[in-house]
PDB file of C-alpha atoms in Angstrom:
ATOM      1  CA  ASP A  14      16.511  56.383   3.406  1.00  0.00           C
ATOM      2  CA  SER A  15      13.371  55.060   4.727  1.00  0.00           C
ATOM      3  CA  GLY A  16      13.536  56.711   7.960  1.00  0.00           C
ATOM      4  CA  VAL A  17      13.666  53.423   9.963  1.00  0.00           C
ATOM      5  CA  THR A  18      17.069  52.865  11.217  1.00  0.00           C
ATOM      6  CA  GLN A  19      18.385  49.240  12.127  1.00  0.00           C
ATOM      7  CA  THR A  20      21.521  48.324  13.857  1.00  0.00           C
ATOM      8  CA  PRO A  21      23.833  46.390  13.326  1.00  0.00           C
ATOM      9  CA  LYS A  22      23.714  45.714   9.604  1.00  0.00           C
ATOM     10  CA  HIS A  23      25.658  42.631   9.869  1.00  0.00           C
ATOM     11  CA  LEU A  24      26.309  40.287  12.760  1.00  0.00           C
ATOM     12  CA  ILE A  25      28.409  37.046  12.857  1.00  0.00           C
ATOM     13  CA  THR A  26      28.042  35.121  16.098  1.00  0.00           C
ATOM     14  CA  ALA A  27      28.307  31.488  17.339  1.00  0.00           C
ATOM     15  CA  THR A  28      25.691  28.982  18.422  1.00  0.00           C
ATOM     16  CA  GLY A  29      24.486  29.519  22.018  1.00  0.00           C
ATOM     17  CA  GLN A  30      25.147  33.203  22.066  1.00  0.00           C
ATOM     18  CA  ARG A  31      22.850  35.965  22.617  1.00  0.00           C
ATOM     19  CA  VAL A  32      22.478  39.102  20.404  1.00  0.00           C
ATOM     20  CA  THR A  33      20.470  42.174  20.465  1.00  0.00           C
ATOM     21  CA  LEU A  34      19.201  43.998  17.387  1.00  0.00           C
ATOM     22  CA  ARG A  35      18.101  47.635  17.607  1.00  0.00           C
ATOM     23  CA  CYS A  36      15.436  49.557  15.563  1.00  0.00           C
ATOM     24  CA  SER A  37      14.514  53.268  15.519  1.00  0.00           C
ATOM     25  CA  PRO A  38      11.170  53.875  13.915  1.00  0.00           C
ATOM     26  CA  ARG A  39      10.326  56.524  11.660  1.00  0.00           C
ATOM     27  CA  SER A  40       9.624  59.895  13.262  1.00  0.00           C
ATOM     28  CA  GLY A  41       6.013  60.003  14.229  1.00  0.00           C
ATOM     29  CA  ASP A  42       5.359  56.154  13.891  1.00  0.00           C
ATOM     30  CA  LEU A  43       4.196  54.576  17.262  1.00  0.00           C
ATOM     31  CA  SER A  44       4.107  51.012  16.110  1.00  0.00           C
ATOM     32  CA  VAL A  45       7.130  48.731  15.500  1.00  0.00           C
ATOM     33  CA  TYR A  46       6.891  45.378  13.769  1.00  0.00           C
ATOM     34  CA  TRP A  47       9.734  42.738  13.643  1.00  0.00           C
ATOM     35  CA  TYR A  48       9.883  40.299  10.840  1.00  0.00           C
ATOM     36  CA  GLN A  49      12.173  37.367   9.951  1.00  0.00           C
ATOM     37  CA  GLN A  50      13.226  36.641   6.352  1.00  0.00           C
ATOM     38  CA  SER A  51      14.882  33.446   5.617  1.00  0.00           C
ATOM     39  CA  LEU A  52      15.151  31.405   2.462  1.00  0.00           C
ATOM     40  CA  ASP A  53      12.981  28.576   3.532  1.00  0.00           C
ATOM     41  CA  GLN A  54      10.530  30.400   5.638  1.00  0.00           C
ATOM     42  CA  GLY A  55      10.066  33.590   3.604  1.00  0.00           C
ATOM     43  CA  LEU A  56       8.897  36.835   5.383  1.00  0.00           C
ATOM     44  CA  GLN A  57       7.597  35.646   8.883  1.00  0.00           C
ATOM     45  CA  PHE A  58       6.013  38.205  11.233  1.00  0.00           C
ATOM     46  CA  LEU A  59       7.354  37.920  14.772  1.00  0.00           C
ATOM     47  CA  ILE A  60       5.966  40.558  17.027  1.00  0.00           C
ATOM     48  CA  GLN A  61       4.478  44.039  17.089  1.00  0.00           C
ATOM     49  CA  TYR A  62       4.546  46.856  19.687  1.00  0.00           C
ATOM     50  CA  TYR A  63       2.404  49.970  19.762  1.00  0.00           C
ATOM     51  CA  ASN A  64       3.631  52.805  22.000  1.00  0.00           C
ATOM     52  CA  GLY A  65       5.345  50.654  24.378  1.00  0.00           C
ATOM     53  CA  GLU A  66       3.022  47.702  24.592  1.00  0.00           C
ATOM     54  CA  GLU A  67       2.833  44.393  22.830  1.00  0.00           C
ATOM     55  CA  ARG A  68       0.063  44.491  20.340  1.00  0.00           C
ATOM     56  CA  ALA A  69       0.383  41.145  18.464  1.00  0.00           C
ATOM     57  CA  LYS A  70       2.621  38.150  18.438  1.00  0.00           C
ATOM     58  CA  GLY A  71       3.385  35.815  15.491  1.00  0.00           C
ATOM     59  CA  ASN A  72       5.800  33.078  14.997  1.00  0.00           C
ATOM     60  CA  ILE A  73       8.310  34.417  17.599  1.00  0.00           C
ATOM     61  CA  LEU A  74      10.278  31.613  19.374  1.00  0.00           C
ATOM     62  CA  GLU A  75      10.441  31.502  23.157  1.00  0.00           C
ATOM     63  CA  ARG A  76      14.190  32.199  22.899  1.00  0.00           C
ATOM     64  CA  PHE A  77      13.387  35.439  21.285  1.00  0.00           C
ATOM     65  CA  SER A  78      11.920  38.548  23.071  1.00  0.00           C
ATOM     66  CA  ALA A  79      11.474  42.112  22.162  1.00  0.00           C
ATOM     67  CA  GLN A  80      10.437  45.487  23.678  1.00  0.00           C
ATOM     68  CA  GLN A  81       9.737  48.961  22.822  1.00  0.00           C
ATOM     69  CA  PHE A  82      11.245  51.750  25.101  1.00  0.00           C
ATOM     70  CA  PRO A  83       9.697  55.099  25.882  1.00  0.00           C
ATOM     71  CA  ASP A  84      11.420  56.815  23.122  1.00  0.00           C
ATOM     72  CA  LEU A  85       9.817  54.342  20.709  1.00  0.00           C
ATOM     73  CA  HIS A  86      12.851  52.588  19.760  1.00  0.00           C
ATOM     74  CA  SER A  87      12.716  48.821  19.808  1.00  0.00           C
ATOM     75  CA  GLU A  88      15.059  45.873  20.523  1.00  0.00           C
ATOM     76  CA  LEU A  89      14.838  42.321  19.449  1.00  0.00           C
ATOM     77  CA  ASN A  90      16.713  39.826  21.678  1.00  0.00           C
ATOM     78  CA  LEU A  91      17.725  36.576  20.406  1.00  0.00           C
ATOM     79  CA  SER A  92      19.290  34.147  22.689  1.00  0.00           C
ATOM     80  CA  SER A  93      20.621  30.534  22.711  1.00  0.00           C
ATOM     81  CA  LEU A  94      21.162  31.014  18.936  1.00  0.00           C
ATOM     82  CA  GLU A  95      21.015  28.057  16.660  1.00  0.00           C
ATOM     83  CA  LEU A  96      22.284  27.722  12.985  1.00  0.00           C
ATOM     84  CA  GLY A  97      18.741  28.119  11.886  1.00  0.00           C
ATOM     85  CA  ASP A  98      18.297  31.538  13.341  1.00  0.00           C
ATOM     86  CA  SER A  99      20.550  32.780  10.523  1.00  0.00           C
ATOM     87  CA  ALA A 100      18.323  35.221   8.764  1.00  0.00           C
ATOM     88  CA  LEU A 101      17.530  38.814   7.836  1.00  0.00           C
ATOM     89  CA  TYR A 102      15.548  40.621  10.492  1.00  0.00           C
ATOM     90  CA  PHE A 103      13.600  43.446   9.368  1.00  0.00           C
ATOM     91  CA  CYS A 104      12.085  46.275  11.584  1.00  0.00           C
ATOM     92  CA  ALA A 105       9.090  48.199  10.163  1.00  0.00           C
ATOM     93  CA  SER A 106       7.268  50.930  11.604  1.00  0.00           C
ATOM     94  CA  SER A 107       3.722  52.597  10.947  1.00  0.00           C
ATOM     95  CA  ASP A 108       1.149  54.912  12.574  1.00  0.00           C
ATOM     96  CA  ILE A 109      -1.534  52.429  12.232  1.00  0.00           C
ATOM     97  CA  SER A 110      -4.038  54.654  10.728  1.00  0.00           C
ATOM     98  CA  GLY A 111      -5.874  54.045   7.630  1.00  0.00           C
ATOM     99  CA  ALA A 112      -4.283  51.448   5.395  1.00  0.00           C
ATOM    100  CA  ASN A 113      -1.322  51.129   7.773  1.00  0.00           C
ATOM    101  CA  VAL A 114       1.554  51.355   5.419  1.00  0.00           C
ATOM    102  CA  LEU A 115       4.543  49.715   6.921  1.00  0.00           C
ATOM    103  CA  THR A 116       7.887  51.388   6.269  1.00  0.00           C
ATOM    104  CA  PHE A 117      10.816  48.997   6.594  1.00  0.00           C
ATOM    105  CA  GLY A 118      14.457  49.443   7.556  1.00  0.00           C
ATOM    106  CA  ALA A 119      17.272  47.967   5.632  1.00  0.00           C
ATOM    107  CA  GLY A 120      17.571  44.904   7.881  1.00  0.00           C
ATOM    108  CA  SER A 121      19.935  43.044  10.304  1.00  0.00           C
ATOM    109  CA  ARG A 122      21.720  40.157   8.607  1.00  0.00           C
ATOM    110  CA  LEU A 123      22.462  37.654  11.346  1.00  0.00           C
ATOM    111  CA  THR A 124      24.824  34.838  10.763  1.00  0.00           C
ATOM    112  CA  VAL A 125      25.160  32.039  13.251  1.00  0.00           C
ATOM    113  CA  LEU A 126      28.285  29.801  12.735  1.00  0.00           C
TER     114      LEU A 126
ATOM    115  CA  ALA B  12      -7.295  34.155   8.597  1.00  0.00           C
ATOM    116  CA  GLN B  13      -5.921  36.389   5.943  1.00  0.00           C
ATOM    117  CA  SER B  14      -3.295  35.189   3.434  1.00  0.00           C
ATOM    118  CA  VAL B  15      -1.843  35.648  -0.041  1.00  0.00           C
ATOM    119  CA  THR B  16      -0.676  33.395  -2.682  1.00  0.00           C
ATOM    120  CA  GLN B  17       1.869  34.454  -5.264  1.00  0.00           C
ATOM    121  CA  LEU B  18       1.903  32.234  -8.240  1.00  0.00           C
ATOM    122  CA  GLY B  19       5.393  31.756  -9.769  1.00  0.00           C
ATOM    123  CA  SER B  20       8.531  32.109  -7.566  1.00  0.00           C
ATOM    124  CA  HIS B  21      10.583  33.296 -10.547  1.00  0.00           C
ATOM    125  CA  VAL B  22       9.346  35.321 -13.406  1.00  0.00           C
ATOM    126  CA  SER B  23      11.727  36.054 -16.527  1.00  0.00           C
ATOM    127  CA  VAL B  24      11.018  38.761 -18.982  1.00  0.00           C
ATOM    128  CA  SER B  25      12.662  40.632 -21.725  1.00  0.00           C
ATOM    129  CA  GLU B  26      13.495  44.148 -21.415  1.00  0.00           C
ATOM    130  CA  GLY B  27      10.526  46.137 -22.925  1.00  0.00           C
ATOM    131  CA  ALA B  28       8.095  43.273 -22.305  1.00  0.00           C
ATOM    132  CA  LEU B  29       4.992  43.287 -20.161  1.00  0.00           C
ATOM    133  CA  VAL B  30       5.463  42.309 -16.453  1.00  0.00           C
ATOM    134  CA  LEU B  31       2.685  40.400 -15.013  1.00  0.00           C
ATOM    135  CA  LEU B  32       3.213  39.119 -11.213  1.00  0.00           C
ATOM    136  CA  ARG B  33       0.346  37.326  -9.791  1.00  0.00           C
ATOM    137  CA  CYS B  34      -1.152  37.442  -6.320  1.00  0.00           C
ATOM    138  CA  ASN B  35      -4.395  36.026  -4.962  1.00  0.00           C
ATOM    139  CA  TYR B  36      -5.563  36.901  -1.457  1.00  0.00           C
ATOM    140  CA  SER B  37      -7.841  35.133   1.056  1.00  0.00           C
ATOM    141  CA  SER B  38      -9.767  37.245   3.583  1.00  0.00           C
ATOM    142  CA  SER B  39     -13.035  37.137   5.235  1.00  0.00           C
ATOM    143  CA  VAL B  40     -13.395  40.897   5.433  1.00  0.00           C
ATOM    144  CA  PRO B  41     -12.507  43.674   2.776  1.00  0.00           C
ATOM    145  CA  PRO B  42      -8.754  43.543   2.795  1.00  0.00           C
ATOM    146  CA  TYR B  43      -6.020  46.274   2.313  1.00  0.00           C
ATOM    147  CA  LEU B  44      -3.510  45.017  -0.330  1.00  0.00           C
ATOM    148  CA  PHE B  45       0.055  45.909  -0.856  1.00  0.00           C
ATOM    149  CA  TRP B  46       2.848  45.332  -3.128  1.00  0.00           C
ATOM    150  CA  TYR B  47       6.460  45.683  -1.942  1.00  0.00           C
ATOM    151  CA  VAL B  48       9.757  45.468  -3.871  1.00  0.00           C
ATOM    152  CA  GLN B  49      13.090  44.343  -2.304  1.00  0.00           C
ATOM    153  CA  TYR B  50      16.268  45.089  -4.263  1.00  0.00           C
ATOM    154  CA  PRO B  51      19.360  42.938  -3.532  1.00  0.00           C
ATOM    155  CA  ASN B  52      20.611  43.831   0.014  1.00  0.00           C
ATOM    156  CA  GLN B  53      18.004  46.276   0.839  1.00  0.00           C
ATOM    157  CA  GLY B  54      14.730  46.436   2.817  1.00  0.00           C
ATOM    158  CA  LEU B  55      11.235  46.440   1.372  1.00  0.00           C
ATOM    159  CA  GLN B  56       9.888  49.476  -0.509  1.00  0.00           C
ATOM    160  CA  LEU B  57       6.286  50.055  -0.851  1.00  0.00           C
ATOM    161  CA  LEU B  58       5.286  49.872  -4.715  1.00  0.00           C
ATOM    162  CA  LEU B  59       1.416  50.526  -4.095  1.00  0.00           C
ATOM    163  CA  LYS B  60      -1.447  49.982  -1.894  1.00  0.00           C
ATOM    164  CA  TYR B  61      -5.231  49.241  -2.358  1.00  0.00           C
ATOM    165  CA  THR B  62      -7.334  50.754   0.237  1.00  0.00           C
ATOM    166  CA  SER B  63     -10.867  50.422  -1.469  1.00  0.00           C
ATOM    167  CA  ALA B  64     -10.750  53.783  -2.952  1.00  0.00           C
ATOM    168  CA  ALA B  65     -10.167  52.788  -6.428  1.00  0.00           C
ATOM    169  CA  THR B  66      -9.781  49.110  -7.960  1.00  0.00           C
ATOM    170  CA  LEU B  67      -6.867  50.197 -10.273  1.00  0.00           C
ATOM    171  CA  VAL B  68      -4.107  51.423  -8.265  1.00  0.00           C
ATOM    172  CA  LYS B  69      -1.105  53.112  -9.786  1.00  0.00           C
ATOM    173  CA  GLY B  70       2.147  52.955  -7.887  1.00  0.00           C
ATOM    174  CA  ILE B  71       5.822  53.953  -8.290  1.00  0.00           C
ATOM    175  CA  ASN B  72       8.148  53.323 -11.138  1.00  0.00           C
ATOM    176  CA  GLY B  73       5.370  52.568 -13.525  1.00  0.00           C
ATOM    177  CA  PHE B  74       3.813  49.798 -11.915  1.00  0.00           C
ATOM    178  CA  GLU B  75      -0.048  49.274 -11.320  1.00  0.00           C
ATOM    179  CA  ALA B  76      -2.300  46.541 -10.033  1.00  0.00           C
ATOM    180  CA  GLU B  77      -6.029  45.979 -10.233  1.00  0.00           C
ATOM    181  CA  PHE B  78      -8.155  44.737  -7.269  1.00  0.00           C
ATOM    182  CA  LYS B  79     -10.716  42.185  -8.732  1.00  0.00           C
ATOM    183  CA  LYS B  80     -13.054  41.064  -5.949  1.00  0.00           C
ATOM    184  CA  SER B  81     -14.585  38.362  -7.946  1.00  0.00           C
ATOM    185  CA  GLU B  82     -11.358  36.700  -8.666  1.00  0.00           C
ATOM    186  CA  THR B  83      -9.713  37.662  -5.148  1.00  0.00           C
ATOM    187  CA  SER B  84      -6.705  38.853  -7.149  1.00  0.00           C
ATOM    188  CA  PHE B  85      -4.392  41.742  -7.070  1.00  0.00           C
ATOM    189  CA  HIS B  86      -1.995  41.186  -9.906  1.00  0.00           C
ATOM    190  CA  LEU B  87       0.920  43.637 -10.440  1.00  0.00           C
ATOM    191  CA  THR B  88       1.592  44.798 -13.961  1.00  0.00           C
ATOM    192  CA  LYS B  89       4.017  46.973 -15.925  1.00  0.00           C
ATOM    193  CA  PRO B  90       3.714  47.715 -19.537  1.00  0.00           C
ATOM    194  CA  SER B  91       7.326  47.732 -20.387  1.00  0.00           C
ATOM    195  CA  ALA B  92      10.133  46.131 -18.180  1.00  0.00           C
ATOM    196  CA  HIS B  93      13.427  47.914 -17.489  1.00  0.00           C
ATOM    197  CA  MET B  94      16.593  46.089 -16.409  1.00  0.00           C
ATOM    198  CA  SER B  95      16.304  48.126 -13.226  1.00  0.00           C
ATOM    199  CA  ASP B  96      13.022  46.247 -12.315  1.00  0.00           C
ATOM    200  CA  ALA B  97      14.979  43.304 -11.514  1.00  0.00           C
ATOM    201  CA  ALA B  98      13.997  42.560  -7.956  1.00  0.00           C
ATOM    202  CA  GLU B  99      12.034  40.361  -5.580  1.00  0.00           C
ATOM    203  CA  TYR B 100       8.418  41.491  -5.348  1.00  0.00           C
ATOM    204  CA  PHE B 101       6.129  40.765  -2.510  1.00  0.00           C
ATOM    205  CA  CYS B 102       2.352  40.839  -2.217  1.00  0.00           C
ATOM    206  CA  ALA B 103       0.885  41.539   1.310  1.00  0.00           C
ATOM    207  CA  VAL B 104      -2.447  41.643   2.955  1.00  0.00           C
ATOM    208  CA  ARG B 105      -3.965  43.274   5.981  1.00  0.00           C
ATOM    209  CA  SER B 106      -7.645  42.722   7.060  1.00  0.00           C
ATOM    210  CA  GLY B 107      -9.850  43.046   9.953  1.00  0.00           C
ATOM    211  CA  THR B 108      -8.533  44.583  13.198  1.00  0.00           C
ATOM    212  CA  ALA B 109      -4.988  43.296  12.570  1.00  0.00           C
ATOM    213  CA  SER B 110      -2.551  45.806  11.748  1.00  0.00           C
ATOM    214  CA  LYS B 111       0.338  43.462  10.833  1.00  0.00           C
ATOM    215  CA  LEU B 112       0.857  42.633   7.110  1.00  0.00           C
ATOM    216  CA  THR B 113       0.957  38.804   6.057  1.00  0.00           C
ATOM    217  CA  PHE B 114       3.331  38.471   3.009  1.00  0.00           C
ATOM    218  CA  GLY B 115       3.330  36.120   0.145  1.00  0.00           C
ATOM    219  CA  THR B 116       6.440  33.880  -0.597  1.00  0.00           C
ATOM    220  CA  GLY B 117       7.618  36.595  -3.161  1.00  0.00           C
ATOM    221  CA  THR B 118       8.337  36.492  -6.851  1.00  0.00           C
ATOM    222  CA  ARG B 119      11.804  36.973  -8.259  1.00  0.00           C
ATOM    223  CA  LEU B 120      11.665  39.082 -11.451  1.00  0.00           C
ATOM    224  CA  GLN B 121      14.390  38.630 -13.893  1.00  0.00           C
ATOM    225  CA  VAL B 122      14.869  41.045 -17.003  1.00  0.00           C
ATOM    226  CA  THR B 123      16.904  39.905 -19.784  1.00  0.00           C
ATOM    227  CA  LEU B 124      18.258  41.870 -22.752  1.00  0.00           C
TER     228      LEU B 124
END
């Protein structure tokens, strides 16, 4: 157990729908990162939050949004889902000090039918 | 911009043989470098990290990597492969003020009897 908790582990939904993925960071970590892993794109950085504020943005689609709450958990919202959104979505957390080691959760596997 | 290139998307070795997974980085400033491992249906687990303290870095499960600035490389090695080493391995870089990691495309290691 890495200490980073992601729910749900698996999610199957239809095109056009909206889903929310949840992440609880490791205790003491203030920063949360979201990554998308797909066969054709590899591991792509989506977005980072630090203590509730957006810190960096990567290849995140406009249909996707995220936030980090006061208790430091984070949610990634995916809307108007398309077949191509099917992927593993990973959350990672860190304390951003020193080497900034990211600790990853087990991921949420999204299947869009 | 920072990036890593992993040469070889698939590597196959015999059990007991040397494991060598290649990673080259590009960074305009001294980087932090990481190797992560992903076992099937799991998240990413940190194997080792380079933080400029020592060029030869030892990690978990008998893996090590050497930072070579002149070659901009950070190759991962293990003297003797075990069946349990079969997994996907990712090289990642962080540099400058950015705290996110940029990952390579991954190398799938197969270990045969």
